[in-house]
PDB file of C-alpha atoms and ligand atoms in Angstrom:
ATOM      1  CA  MET A   1      83.844 147.535 104.940  1.00  0.00           C
ATOM      2  CA  SER A   2      80.601 147.163 102.752  1.00  0.00           C
ATOM      3  CA  GLN A   3      78.860 143.964 102.300  1.00  0.00           C
ATOM      4  CA  SER A   4      80.076 143.764  98.468  1.00  0.00           C
ATOM      5  CA  ASN A   5      83.727 144.566  99.456  1.00  0.00           C
ATOM      6  CA  LEU A   6      83.596 142.113 102.161  1.00  0.00           C
ATOM      7  CA  LEU A   7      82.409 139.418  99.748  1.00  0.00           C
ATOM      8  CA  ILE A   8      85.066 140.346  97.237  1.00  0.00           C
ATOM      9  CA  THR A   9      87.688 140.084 100.056  1.00  0.00           C
ATOM     10  CA  THR A  10      86.644 136.815 101.382  1.00  0.00           C
ATOM     11  CA  SER A  11      86.550 135.394  97.814  1.00  0.00           C
ATOM     12  CA  ILE A  12      90.214 136.600  97.079  1.00  0.00           C
ATOM     13  CA  ILE A  13      91.293 135.302 100.324  1.00  0.00           C
ATOM     14  CA  LEU A  14      89.668 131.769  99.623  1.00  0.00           C
ATOM     15  CA  ALA A  15      91.326 131.586  96.143  1.00  0.00           C
ATOM     16  CA  LEU A  16      94.776 132.426  97.603  1.00  0.00           C
ATOM     17  CA  TRP A  17      94.293 129.843 100.166  1.00  0.00           C
ATOM     18  CA  ALA A  18      93.120 127.229  97.754  1.00  0.00           C
ATOM     19  CA  VAL A  19      96.302 127.949  96.018  1.00  0.00           C
ATOM     20  CA  ILE A  20      98.491 127.817  99.124  1.00  0.00           C
ATOM     21  CA  ILE A  21      96.947 124.457 100.091  1.00  0.00           C
ATOM     22  CA  ILE A  22      97.400 122.758  96.475  1.00  0.00           C
ATOM     23  CA  LEU A  23     101.252 123.720  96.666  1.00  0.00           C
ATOM     24  CA  TRP A  24     101.439 122.626 100.144  1.00  0.00           C
ATOM     25  CA  GLU A  25     100.060 119.114  99.201  1.00  0.00           C
ATOM     26  CA  ARG A  26     102.735 118.930  96.312  1.00  0.00           C
ATOM     27  CA  MET A  27     105.497 120.097  98.767  1.00  0.00           C
ATOM     28  CA  ALA A  28     104.549 117.918 101.918  1.00  0.00           C
ATOM     29  CA  PRO A  29     102.116 115.066 100.882  1.00  0.00           C
ATOM     30  CA  TYR A  30     100.466 112.949 103.441  1.00  0.00           C
ATOM     31  CA  ARG A  31     100.067 110.222 100.965  1.00  0.00           C
ATOM     32  CA  LYS A  32     102.648 110.038  98.281  1.00  0.00           C
ATOM     33  CA  GLY A  33     101.705 109.951  94.502  1.00  0.00           C
ATOM     34  CA  LEU A  34      98.284 111.467  94.622  1.00  0.00           C
ATOM     35  CA  PRO A  35      97.686 113.375  91.353  1.00  0.00           C
ATOM     36  CA  LEU A  36      95.863 116.948  91.567  1.00  0.00           C
ATOM     37  CA  PHE A  37      93.428 115.630  88.939  1.00  0.00           C
ATOM     38  CA  ARG A  38      92.549 112.733  90.968  1.00  0.00           C
ATOM     39  CA  GLU A  39      89.688 110.515  90.617  1.00  0.00           C
ATOM     40  CA  GLY A  40      86.374 112.305  91.119  1.00  0.00           C
ATOM     41  CA  PHE A  41      88.198 115.755  90.899  1.00  0.00           C
ATOM     42  CA  TRP A  42      85.748 116.999  88.203  1.00  0.00           C
ATOM     43  CA  VAL A  43      82.713 115.700  89.888  1.00  0.00           C
ATOM     44  CA  ASP A  44      83.895 117.403  93.208  1.00  0.00           C
ATOM     45  CA  LEU A  45      84.562 120.803  91.580  1.00  0.00           C
ATOM     46  CA  VAL A  46      81.977 121.071  88.873  1.00  0.00           C
ATOM     47  CA  TRP A  47      78.919 119.602  90.711  1.00  0.00           C
ATOM     48  CA  TYR A  48      79.550 120.008  94.345  1.00  0.00           C
ATOM     49  CA  THR A  49      81.648 122.826  94.736  1.00  0.00           C
ATOM     50  CA  ILE A  50      80.016 125.371  91.948  1.00  0.00           C
ATOM     51  CA  ILE A  51      76.784 124.313  90.877  1.00  0.00           C
ATOM     52  CA  GLN A  52      75.345 122.535  94.171  1.00  0.00           C
ATOM     53  CA  SER A  53      76.769 125.476  96.500  1.00  0.00           C
ATOM     54  CA  PHE A  54      75.343 127.986  94.170  1.00  0.00           C
ATOM     55  CA  VAL A  55      71.807 126.580  94.096  1.00  0.00           C
ATOM     56  CA  MET A  56      71.745 125.679  97.916  1.00  0.00           C
ATOM     57  CA  LYS A  57      72.780 129.287  98.819  1.00  0.00           C
ATOM     58  CA  ILE A  58      69.689 130.417  96.961  1.00  0.00           C
ATOM     59  CA  VAL A  59      67.460 127.654  98.412  1.00  0.00           C
ATOM     60  CA  ILE A  60      68.755 127.942 102.109  1.00  0.00           C
ATOM     61  CA  PHE A  61      68.901 131.781 102.217  1.00  0.00           C
ATOM     62  CA  ASP A  62      65.904 132.886 100.026  1.00  0.00           C
ATOM     63  CA  TYR A  63      63.445 130.211 100.497  1.00  0.00           C
ATOM     64  CA  ILE A  64      64.009 128.701 104.075  1.00  0.00           C
ATOM     65  CA  ILE A  65      65.795 131.454 106.338  1.00  0.00           C
ATOM     66  CA  LEU A  66      64.289 134.523 104.702  1.00  0.00           C
ATOM     67  CA  PRO A  67      60.548 133.096 104.998  1.00  0.00           C
ATOM     68  CA  ILE A  68      61.098 132.344 108.549  1.00  0.00           C
ATOM     69  CA  GLN A  69      62.423 135.756 109.319  1.00  0.00           C
ATOM     70  CA  HIS A  70      59.177 137.193 107.673  1.00  0.00           C
ATOM     71  CA  HIS A  71      56.766 135.082 109.813  1.00  0.00           C
ATOM     72  CA  PHE A  72      58.161 135.523 113.357  1.00  0.00           C
ATOM     73  CA  ASP A  73      59.361 138.274 115.373  1.00  0.00           C
ATOM     74  CA  TRP A  74      62.813 137.808 116.597  1.00  0.00           C
ATOM     75  CA  SER A  75      63.393 141.019 117.863  1.00  0.00           C
ATOM     76  CA  GLN A  76      63.823 140.460 121.569  1.00  0.00           C
ATOM     77  CA  TRP A  77      66.969 138.736 120.425  1.00  0.00           C
ATOM     78  CA  GLN A  78      68.754 141.304 118.369  1.00  0.00           C
ATOM     79  CA  GLY A  79      70.885 142.262 121.249  1.00  0.00           C
ATOM     80  CA  ILE A  80      73.647 140.077 119.877  1.00  0.00           C
ATOM     81  CA  SER A  81      74.285 142.528 117.060  1.00  0.00           C
ATOM     82  CA  ARG A  82      75.681 144.780 119.813  1.00  0.00           C
ATOM     83  CA  TRP A  83      78.595 142.242 120.777  1.00  0.00           C
ATOM     84  CA  PRO A  84      81.955 142.759 119.135  1.00  0.00           C
ATOM     85  CA  LEU A  85      82.173 141.323 115.796  1.00  0.00           C
ATOM     86  CA  TRP A  86      84.974 138.658 116.785  1.00  0.00           C
ATOM     87  CA  LEU A  87      82.497 137.630 119.847  1.00  0.00           C
ATOM     88  CA  GLN A  88      79.734 137.079 117.439  1.00  0.00           C
ATOM     89  CA  VAL A  89      81.866 135.003 115.075  1.00  0.00           C
ATOM     90  CA  SER A  90      83.470 132.998 117.966  1.00  0.00           C
ATOM     91  CA  PHE A  91      79.979 132.378 119.350  1.00  0.00           C
ATOM     92  CA  PHE A  92      78.486 130.933 116.161  1.00  0.00           C
ATOM     93  CA  PHE A  93      81.994 129.257 115.489  1.00  0.00           C
ATOM     94  CA  VAL A  94      81.822 127.473 118.931  1.00  0.00           C
ATOM     95  CA  THR A  95      78.186 126.444 118.929  1.00  0.00           C
ATOM     96  CA  HIS A  96      77.786 125.312 115.426  1.00  0.00           C
ATOM     97  CA  ASP A  97      80.873 123.402 115.723  1.00  0.00           C
ATOM     98  CA  LEU A  98      79.380 121.383 118.724  1.00  0.00           C
ATOM     99  CA  TYR A  99      76.053 120.814 116.711  1.00  0.00           C
ATOM    100  CA  ILE A 100      77.990 119.567 113.725  1.00  0.00           C
ATOM    101  CA  TYR A 101      80.092 117.199 116.004  1.00  0.00           C
ATOM    102  CA  LEU A 102      76.944 115.634 117.356  1.00  0.00           C
ATOM    103  CA  PHE A 103      74.887 115.660 114.075  1.00  0.00           C
ATOM    104  CA  HIS A 104      77.824 114.107 112.346  1.00  0.00           C
ATOM    105  CA  ARG A 105      78.074 111.398 115.011  1.00  0.00           C
ATOM    106  CA  PHE A 106      74.430 110.755 114.817  1.00  0.00           C
ATOM    107  CA  GLN A 107      74.733 110.191 111.083  1.00  0.00           C
ATOM    108  CA  HIS A 108      77.318 107.434 111.599  1.00  0.00           C
ATOM    109  CA  SER A 109      75.257 105.521 113.871  1.00  0.00           C
ATOM    110  CA  ASN A 110      71.867 105.915 112.289  1.00  0.00           C
ATOM    111  CA  LYS A 111      71.286 103.975 108.703  1.00  0.00           C
ATOM    112  CA  TYR A 112      68.825 106.672 107.343  1.00  0.00           C
ATOM    113  CA  PHE A 113      71.069 109.742 108.187  1.00  0.00           C
ATOM    114  CA  TRP A 114      74.060 107.505 106.984  1.00  0.00           C
ATOM    115  CA  ARG A 115      72.557 107.432 103.512  1.00  0.00           C
ATOM    116  CA  ILE A 116      73.016 111.460 103.300  1.00  0.00           C
ATOM    117  CA  HIS A 117      76.373 111.311 104.743  1.00  0.00           C
ATOM    118  CA  GLU A 118      78.103 108.397 102.790  1.00  0.00           C
ATOM    119  CA  ALA A 119      78.692 110.596  99.793  1.00  0.00           C
ATOM    120  CA  HIS A 120      81.240 112.400 102.021  1.00  0.00           C
ATOM    121  CA  HIS A 121      83.136 109.200 102.548  1.00  0.00           C
ATOM    122  CA  SER A 122      82.868 108.051  99.121  1.00  0.00           C
ATOM    123  CA  GLY A 123      86.295 109.258  97.731  1.00  0.00           C
ATOM    124  CA  LYS A 124      89.176 106.710  97.633  1.00  0.00           C
ATOM    125  CA  GLU A 125      91.544 109.718  96.898  1.00  0.00           C
ATOM    126  CA  VAL A 126      91.106 112.388  99.495  1.00  0.00           C
ATOM    127  CA  ASP A 127      92.373 115.802  99.091  1.00  0.00           C
ATOM    128  CA  PHE A 128      91.480 119.658  99.745  1.00  0.00           C
ATOM    129  CA  LEU A 129      88.562 119.560  97.476  1.00  0.00           C
ATOM    130  CA  SER A 130      86.912 116.437  99.149  1.00  0.00           C
ATOM    131  CA  GLY A 131      85.220 118.401 101.835  1.00  0.00           C
ATOM    132  CA  SER A 132      82.829 119.820  99.410  1.00  0.00           C
ATOM    133  CA  ARG A 133      81.532 116.331  98.525  1.00  0.00           C
ATOM    134  CA  SER A 134      78.392 116.394 100.658  1.00  0.00           C
ATOM    135  CA  HIS A 135      74.790 115.178  99.859  1.00  0.00           C
ATOM    136  CA  VAL A 136      72.372 117.907  98.873  1.00  0.00           C
ATOM    137  CA  LEU A 137      70.078 117.102 102.001  1.00  0.00           C
ATOM    138  CA  GLU A 138      73.252 116.990 104.295  1.00  0.00           C
ATOM    139  CA  ILE A 139      73.932 120.607 103.138  1.00  0.00           C
ATOM    140  CA  LEU A 140      70.504 121.788 103.424  1.00  0.00           C
ATOM    141  CA  ILE A 141      70.269 120.866 107.109  1.00  0.00           C
ATOM    142  CA  ASN A 142      73.811 121.777 108.275  1.00  0.00           C
ATOM    143  CA  GLN A 143      73.798 125.074 106.573  1.00  0.00           C
ATOM    144  CA  THR A 144      70.276 125.858 107.632  1.00  0.00           C
ATOM    145  CA  VAL A 145      71.325 125.289 111.239  1.00  0.00           C
ATOM    146  CA  GLU A 146      74.475 127.036 110.821  1.00  0.00           C
ATOM    147  CA  PHE A 147      73.290 130.312 109.034  1.00  0.00           C
ATOM    148  CA  GLY A 148      69.466 130.333 110.315  1.00  0.00           C
ATOM    149  CA  PRO A 149      70.665 131.267 113.941  1.00  0.00           C
ATOM    150  CA  ILE A 150      72.959 133.943 112.578  1.00  0.00           C
ATOM    151  CA  ILE A 151      70.582 135.755 110.562  1.00  0.00           C
ATOM    152  CA  LEU A 152      67.250 135.078 112.850  1.00  0.00           C
ATOM    153  CA  LEU A 153      69.141 136.269 116.049  1.00  0.00           C
ATOM    154  CA  GLY A 154      70.132 139.342 114.280  1.00  0.00           C
ATOM    155  CA  ALA A 155      73.968 139.155 114.383  1.00  0.00           C
ATOM    156  CA  SER A 156      75.823 141.780 112.386  1.00  0.00           C
ATOM    157  CA  PRO A 157      75.684 141.169 108.424  1.00  0.00           C
ATOM    158  CA  GLU A 158      79.704 140.582 108.402  1.00  0.00           C
ATOM    159  CA  VAL A 159      79.138 137.486 110.297  1.00  0.00           C
ATOM    160  CA  VAL A 160      77.832 135.251 107.590  1.00  0.00           C
ATOM    161  CA  PRO A 161      80.596 135.728 104.871  1.00  0.00           C
ATOM    162  CA  ILE A 162      82.958 135.624 107.455  1.00  0.00           C
ATOM    163  CA  LYS A 163      81.743 132.399 108.920  1.00  0.00           C
ATOM    164  CA  ALA A 164      81.365 130.874 105.296  1.00  0.00           C
ATOM    165  CA  LEU A 165      85.014 131.853 104.743  1.00  0.00           C
ATOM    166  CA  ILE A 166      86.292 130.132 107.809  1.00  0.00           C
ATOM    167  CA  ASP A 167      84.080 126.948 106.896  1.00  0.00           C
ATOM    168  CA  SER A 168      85.518 126.777 103.507  1.00  0.00           C
ATOM    169  CA  MET A 169      89.222 127.495 104.395  1.00  0.00           C
ATOM    170  CA  TYR A 170      89.004 125.040 107.257  1.00  0.00           C
ATOM    171  CA  GLY A 171      87.112 122.323 105.132  1.00  0.00           C
ATOM    172  CA  MET A 172      90.174 122.430 102.645  1.00  0.00           C
ATOM    173  CA  PHE A 173      92.570 122.213 105.491  1.00  0.00           C
ATOM    174  CA  ILE A 174      91.388 119.071 107.277  1.00  0.00           C
ATOM    175  CA  HIS A 175      90.738 117.236 104.076  1.00  0.00           C
ATOM    176  CA  ALA A 176      94.251 118.402 102.424  1.00  0.00           C
ATOM    177  CA  ASN A 177      96.679 115.751 101.561  1.00  0.00           C
ATOM    178  CA  ILE A 178      99.265 117.405 103.653  1.00  0.00           C
ATOM    179  CA  ASN A 179     101.467 115.957 106.414  1.00  0.00           C
ATOM    180  CA  VAL A 180     101.148 118.343 109.411  1.00  0.00           C
ATOM    181  CA  ARG A 181     102.048 117.727 113.022  1.00  0.00           C
ATOM    182  CA  MET A 182     100.040 119.963 115.110  1.00  0.00           C
ATOM    183  CA  GLY A 183     101.676 119.079 118.464  1.00  0.00           C
ATOM    184  CA  LYS A 184      99.738 120.174 121.494  1.00  0.00           C
ATOM    185  CA  TRP A 185      97.129 122.235 119.436  1.00  0.00           C
ATOM    186  CA  LYS A 186      95.797 119.001 117.976  1.00  0.00           C
ATOM    187  CA  TYR A 187      93.677 118.801 121.532  1.00  0.00           C
ATOM    188  CA  ILE A 188      91.947 121.812 120.494  1.00  0.00           C
ATOM    189  CA  PHE A 189      92.120 122.211 116.581  1.00  0.00           C
ATOM    190  CA  ASN A 190      91.267 119.526 114.059  1.00  0.00           C
ATOM    191  CA  SER A 191      93.703 118.876 111.277  1.00  0.00           C
ATOM    192  CA  PRO A 192      94.476 116.587 108.319  1.00  0.00           C
ATOM    193  CA  GLU A 193      96.304 114.171 110.778  1.00  0.00           C
ATOM    194  CA  LEU A 194      93.016 113.438 112.357  1.00  0.00           C
ATOM    195  CA  HIS A 195      90.268 113.979 109.718  1.00  0.00           C
ATOM    196  CA  LEU A 196      92.113 111.881 107.108  1.00  0.00           C
ATOM    197  CA  TRP A 197      91.865 108.836 109.074  1.00  0.00           C
ATOM    198  CA  HIS A 198      88.118 109.376 109.548  1.00  0.00           C
ATOM    199  CA  HIS A 199      88.130 108.936 105.485  1.00  0.00           C
ATOM    200  CA  ALA A 200      90.041 105.802 105.893  1.00  0.00           C
ATOM    201  CA  ASN A 201      88.339 102.503 105.303  1.00  0.00           C
ATOM    202  CA  TYR A 202      88.955 100.714 108.580  1.00  0.00           C
ATOM    203  CA  ARG A 203      86.565  99.611 111.245  1.00  0.00           C
ATOM    204  CA  GLU A 204      88.251 101.093 114.068  1.00  0.00           C
ATOM    205  CA  VAL A 205      87.966 104.818 112.874  1.00  0.00           C
ATOM    206  CA  PHE A 206      84.211 104.355 111.718  1.00  0.00           C
ATOM    207  CA  HIS A 207      82.785 105.624 114.942  1.00  0.00           C
ATOM    208  CA  ALA A 208      85.753 108.091 115.496  1.00  0.00           C
ATOM    209  CA  ASN A 209      87.362 111.627 114.777  1.00  0.00           C
ATOM    210  CA  PHE A 210      83.839 113.244 114.097  1.00  0.00           C
ATOM    211  CA  ALA A 211      85.152 116.785 114.676  1.00  0.00           C
ATOM    212  CA  THR A 212      85.065 119.382 112.006  1.00  0.00           C
ATOM    213  CA  LYS A 213      86.911 122.527 113.311  1.00  0.00           C
ATOM    214  CA  LEU A 214      87.462 121.953 117.104  1.00  0.00           C
ATOM    215  CA  SER A 215      89.070 118.438 117.817  1.00  0.00           C
ATOM    216  CA  VAL A 216      88.324 118.942 121.542  1.00  0.00           C
ATOM    217  CA  TRP A 217      84.765 117.642 121.205  1.00  0.00           C
ATOM    218  CA  ASP A 218      86.427 114.398 120.149  1.00  0.00           C
ATOM    219  CA  TYR A 219      88.780 114.237 123.053  1.00  0.00           C
ATOM    220  CA  LEU A 220      86.037 115.466 125.607  1.00  0.00           C
ATOM    221  CA  PHE A 221      83.491 112.821 124.452  1.00  0.00           C
ATOM    222  CA  GLY A 222      86.182 110.141 123.836  1.00  0.00           C
ATOM    223  CA  THR A 223      85.835 109.515 120.188  1.00  0.00           C
ATOM    224  CA  VAL A 224      89.418 110.248 119.074  1.00  0.00           C
ATOM    225  CA  TYR A 225      91.264 107.705 116.973  1.00  0.00           C
ATOM    226  CA  PHE A 226      94.937 108.805 116.497  1.00  0.00           C
ATOM    227  CA  PRO A 227      97.516 105.847 116.102  1.00  0.00           C
ATOM    228  CA  GLU A 228     101.227 106.246 115.060  1.00  0.00           C
ATOM    229  CA  SER A 229     100.719 104.828 111.524  1.00  0.00           C
ATOM    230  CA  LYS A 230      99.014 106.089 108.474  1.00  0.00           C
ATOM    231  CA  PRO A 231      95.915 104.693 106.657  1.00  0.00           C
ATOM    232  CA  GLY A 232      98.229 103.294 103.606  1.00  0.00           C
ATOM    233  CA  ASN A 233      98.775 104.436 100.212  1.00  0.00           C
ATOM    234  CA  ASP A 234      96.428 102.029  98.396  1.00  0.00           C
ATOM    235  CA  ASN A 235      92.892 103.127  97.428  1.00  0.00           C
ATOM    236  CA  GLU A 236      91.443 100.188  99.231  1.00  0.00           C
ATOM    237  CA  HIS A 237      92.589 101.793 102.463  1.00  0.00           C
ATOM    238  CA  TRP A 238      90.492 104.749 101.819  1.00  0.00           C
ATOM    239  CA  GLY A 239      86.685 105.533 101.315  1.00  0.00           C
ATOM    240  CA  LEU A 240      83.717 103.134 101.639  1.00  0.00           C
ATOM    241  CA  TYR A 241      83.806  99.396 101.790  1.00  0.00           C
ATOM    242  CA  TYR A 242      81.214  98.874  99.491  1.00  0.00           C
ATOM    243  CA  ASP A 243      80.794 100.020  95.746  1.00  0.00           C
ATOM    244  CA  TYR A 244      79.412 103.524  95.068  1.00  0.00           C
ATOM    245  CA  PRO A 245      78.435 105.523  91.955  1.00  0.00           C
ATOM    246  CA  LYS A 246      80.899 108.062  90.372  1.00  0.00           C
ATOM    247  CA  ASP A 247      78.245 110.113  88.889  1.00  0.00           C
ATOM    248  CA  TYR A 248      76.687 113.154  90.920  1.00  0.00           C
ATOM    249  CA  PHE A 249      73.022 112.309  90.194  1.00  0.00           C
ATOM    250  CA  LEU A 250      73.568 108.407  90.626  1.00  0.00           C
ATOM    251  CA  GLN A 251      75.199 109.247  94.010  1.00  0.00           C
ATOM    252  CA  HIS A 252      72.061 111.048  94.963  1.00  0.00           C
ATOM    253  CA  ALA A 253      69.710 108.278  93.564  1.00  0.00           C
ATOM    254  CA  PHE A 254      71.856 105.712  95.448  1.00  0.00           C
ATOM    255  CA  SER A 255      70.928 107.346  98.952  1.00  0.00           C
ATOM    256  CA  LEU A 256      67.303 106.592  98.036  1.00  0.00           C
ATOM    257  CA  LYS A 257      67.485 103.105  96.658  1.00  0.00           C
ATOM    258  CA  ARG A 258      70.654 100.734  96.266  1.00  0.00           C
ATOM    259  CA  PHE A 259      71.585  99.612  92.901  1.00  0.00           C
ATOM    260  CA  GLU A 260      74.751  98.584  90.851  1.00  0.00           C
ATOM    261  CA  GLU A 261      75.989 101.234  88.512  1.00  0.00           C
ATOM    262  CA  LYS A 262      77.155  99.006  85.846  1.00  0.00           C
ATOM    263  CA  ALA A 263      73.966  96.919  85.936  1.00  0.00           C
ATOM    264  CA  LEU A 264      71.893  99.968  84.855  1.00  0.00           C
ATOM    265  CA  LEU A 265      74.077  99.864  81.407  1.00  0.00           C
ATOM    266  CA  LYS A 266      71.539  97.542  79.967  1.00  0.00           C
ATOM    267  CA  TYR A 267      69.085 100.456  79.474  1.00  0.00           C
ATOM    268  CA  LYS A 268      69.793 102.219  76.195  1.00  0.00           C
ATOM    269  CA  TRP A 269      68.718 105.589  77.900  1.00  0.00           C
ATOM    270  CA  PHE A 270      71.311 104.988  80.820  1.00  0.00           C
ATOM    271  CA  ARG A 271      74.089 104.146  78.443  1.00  0.00           C
ATOM    272  CA  LYS A 272      73.497 107.289  76.524  1.00  0.00           C
ATOM    273  CA  TYR A 273      73.481 109.271  79.765  1.00  0.00           C
ATOM    274  CA  TYR A 274      76.488 107.392  81.287  1.00  0.00           C
ATOM    275  CA  ASN A 275      78.650 107.627  78.092  1.00  0.00           C
ATOM    276  CA  LEU A 276      77.892 111.383  77.864  1.00  0.00           C
ATOM    277  CA  ARG A 277      80.529 112.892  80.153  1.00  0.00           C
ATOM    278  CA  PRO A 278      83.424 110.493  79.075  1.00  0.00           C
ATOM    279  CA  ALA A 279      82.276 111.356  75.508  1.00  0.00           C
ATOM    280  CA  ILE A 280      82.605 115.096  76.048  1.00  0.00           C
ATOM    281  CA  LEU A 281      85.930 114.627  77.826  1.00  0.00           C
ATOM    282  CA  GLN A 282      87.072 112.399  74.703  1.00  0.00           C
ATOM    283  CA  TYR A 283      85.879 115.211  72.467  1.00  0.00           C
ATOM    284  CA  ILE A 284      87.683 117.835  74.421  1.00  0.00           C
ATOM    285  CA  SER A 285      90.864 115.678  74.616  1.00  0.00           C
ATOM    286  CA  GLY A 286      90.723 114.946  70.823  1.00  0.00           C
ATOM    287  CA  LYS A 287      90.297 118.477  69.793  1.00  0.00           C
ATOM    288  CA  ARG A 288      93.185 119.371  71.899  1.00  0.00           C
ATOM    289  CA  LYS A 289      95.260 116.476  70.115  1.00  0.00           C
ATOM    290  CA  ARG A 290      94.149 117.482  66.881  1.00  0.00           C
ATOM    291  CA  THR A 291      95.222 121.291  67.582  1.00  0.00           C
ATOM    292  CA  PHE A 292      98.358 119.962  68.980  1.00  0.00           C
ATOM    293  CA  GLY A 293      99.103 117.763  66.019  1.00  0.00           C
ATOM    294  CA  LYS A 294      98.216 120.552  63.721  1.00  0.00           C
ATOM    295  CA  SER A 295     100.674 122.945  65.556  1.00  0.00           C
ATOM    296  CA  MET A 296     103.299 120.279  65.564  1.00  0.00           C
ATOM    297  CA  PHE A 297     102.565 119.811  61.615  1.00  0.00           C
ATOM    298  CA  LEU A 298     102.945 123.530  61.204  1.00  0.00           C
ATOM    299  CA  LYS A 299     106.219 123.569  63.381  1.00  0.00           C
ATOM    300  CA  ARG A 300     107.524 120.745  61.175  1.00  0.00           C
ATOM    301  CA  LYS A 301     106.506 122.533  58.218  1.00  0.00           C
ATOM    302  CA  GLY A 302     108.394 125.634  59.138  1.00  0.00           C
ATOM    303  CA  GLU A 303     111.438 123.712  60.053  1.00  0.00           C
ATOM    304  CA  THR A 304     111.272 121.976  56.622  1.00  0.00           C
ATOM    305  CA  ALA A 305     111.124 125.483  54.895  1.00  0.00           C
ATOM    306  CA  GLU A 306     114.146 126.732  56.927  1.00  0.00           C
ATOM    307  CA  ILE A 307     116.137 123.687  55.957  1.00  0.00           C
ATOM    308  CA  VAL A 308     115.102 124.162  52.252  1.00  0.00           C
ATOM    309  CA  ALA A 309     116.066 127.600  52.534  1.00  0.00           C
ATOM    310  CA  ASP A 310     119.413 126.906  54.159  1.00  0.00           C
ATOM    311  CA  THR A 311     120.173 124.407  51.518  1.00  0.00           C
ATOM    312  CA  ALA A 312     119.003 126.773  48.648  1.00  0.00           C
ATOM    313  CA  SER A 313     121.142 129.412  50.353  1.00  0.00           C
ATOM    314  CA  GLU A 314     123.920 127.162  50.477  1.00  0.00           C
ATOM    315  CA  ALA A 315     123.837 125.962  46.963  1.00  0.00           C
ATOM    316  CA  SER A 316     123.711 129.607  45.703  1.00  0.00           C
ATOM    317  CA  GLY A 317     126.905 130.182  47.800  1.00  0.00           C
ATOM    318  CA  SER A 318     125.586 133.040  49.609  1.00  0.00           C
TER     319      SER A 318
HETATM  320 ZN1   ZN B 401      81.888 111.015 108.627  1.00  0.00          ZN
HETATM  321 ZN1   ZN B 402      85.383 114.881 105.714  1.00  0.00          ZN
END
């Protein structure tokens, strides 16, 4: 399969997977009453999933990995491309998963690196899209470490899109608001029943359940938290225990300097910026309302015309 066909195929699989997960969340919710368009949905979709991912893909591949590849001779390592594709994918899957476990655990214990991880924990309503919310520097580090070795060690070109597809599918799965029981598989593979606890606002779990895809690391290193109960339905049981900005840029600014989002409203320029998004949303919904109102009026006008016509025909005796 050519590289472009592979990209189309992985994109279609990912879109279908998103539909399946959304339906699954409706049919078997872990936490009841969570709407699809929950708080922060548009920030996660537009800023984190679409814009940030697109920009970071260019930065990581074209401005970090490619220049490194041009400067160093890695040819002695190129033997990896002779491995079967499944072995290459499995090798990078396991090694990167161990790295991400260790780095994630480190981020929870280091106050500076926590600043680039707290965004991921900031959502009070966790669902399939919540995995996309990661600080731009966290993405830069993790994806460079993930895709750099694949390219520099000369793996087959198929490995990158396959690995990226697995990441996205698995990221959606572990954050999805679905009630799944993994049985004995939970000792190997991570799932919402373990990872949703990692997003809960409880002290007991703040240093637990660090796994991304393989929960085996948590079991091996003794960092599993898996009680019989669930975190609870209220927003106070989820996310961070302190206030966190809702805006994408303010979330990044907050990692550099602590501030109170509402306190900035005393500045005129900030009020203008802060009110821009609700104003746009209000304009769109207002326009929709106006269109809806207009169609209702036309419908009523049509009904009136029909009644008038009926009355007229009755009066004429036809
Ligand atoms: Zn975490
Ligand atoms: Zn997460």
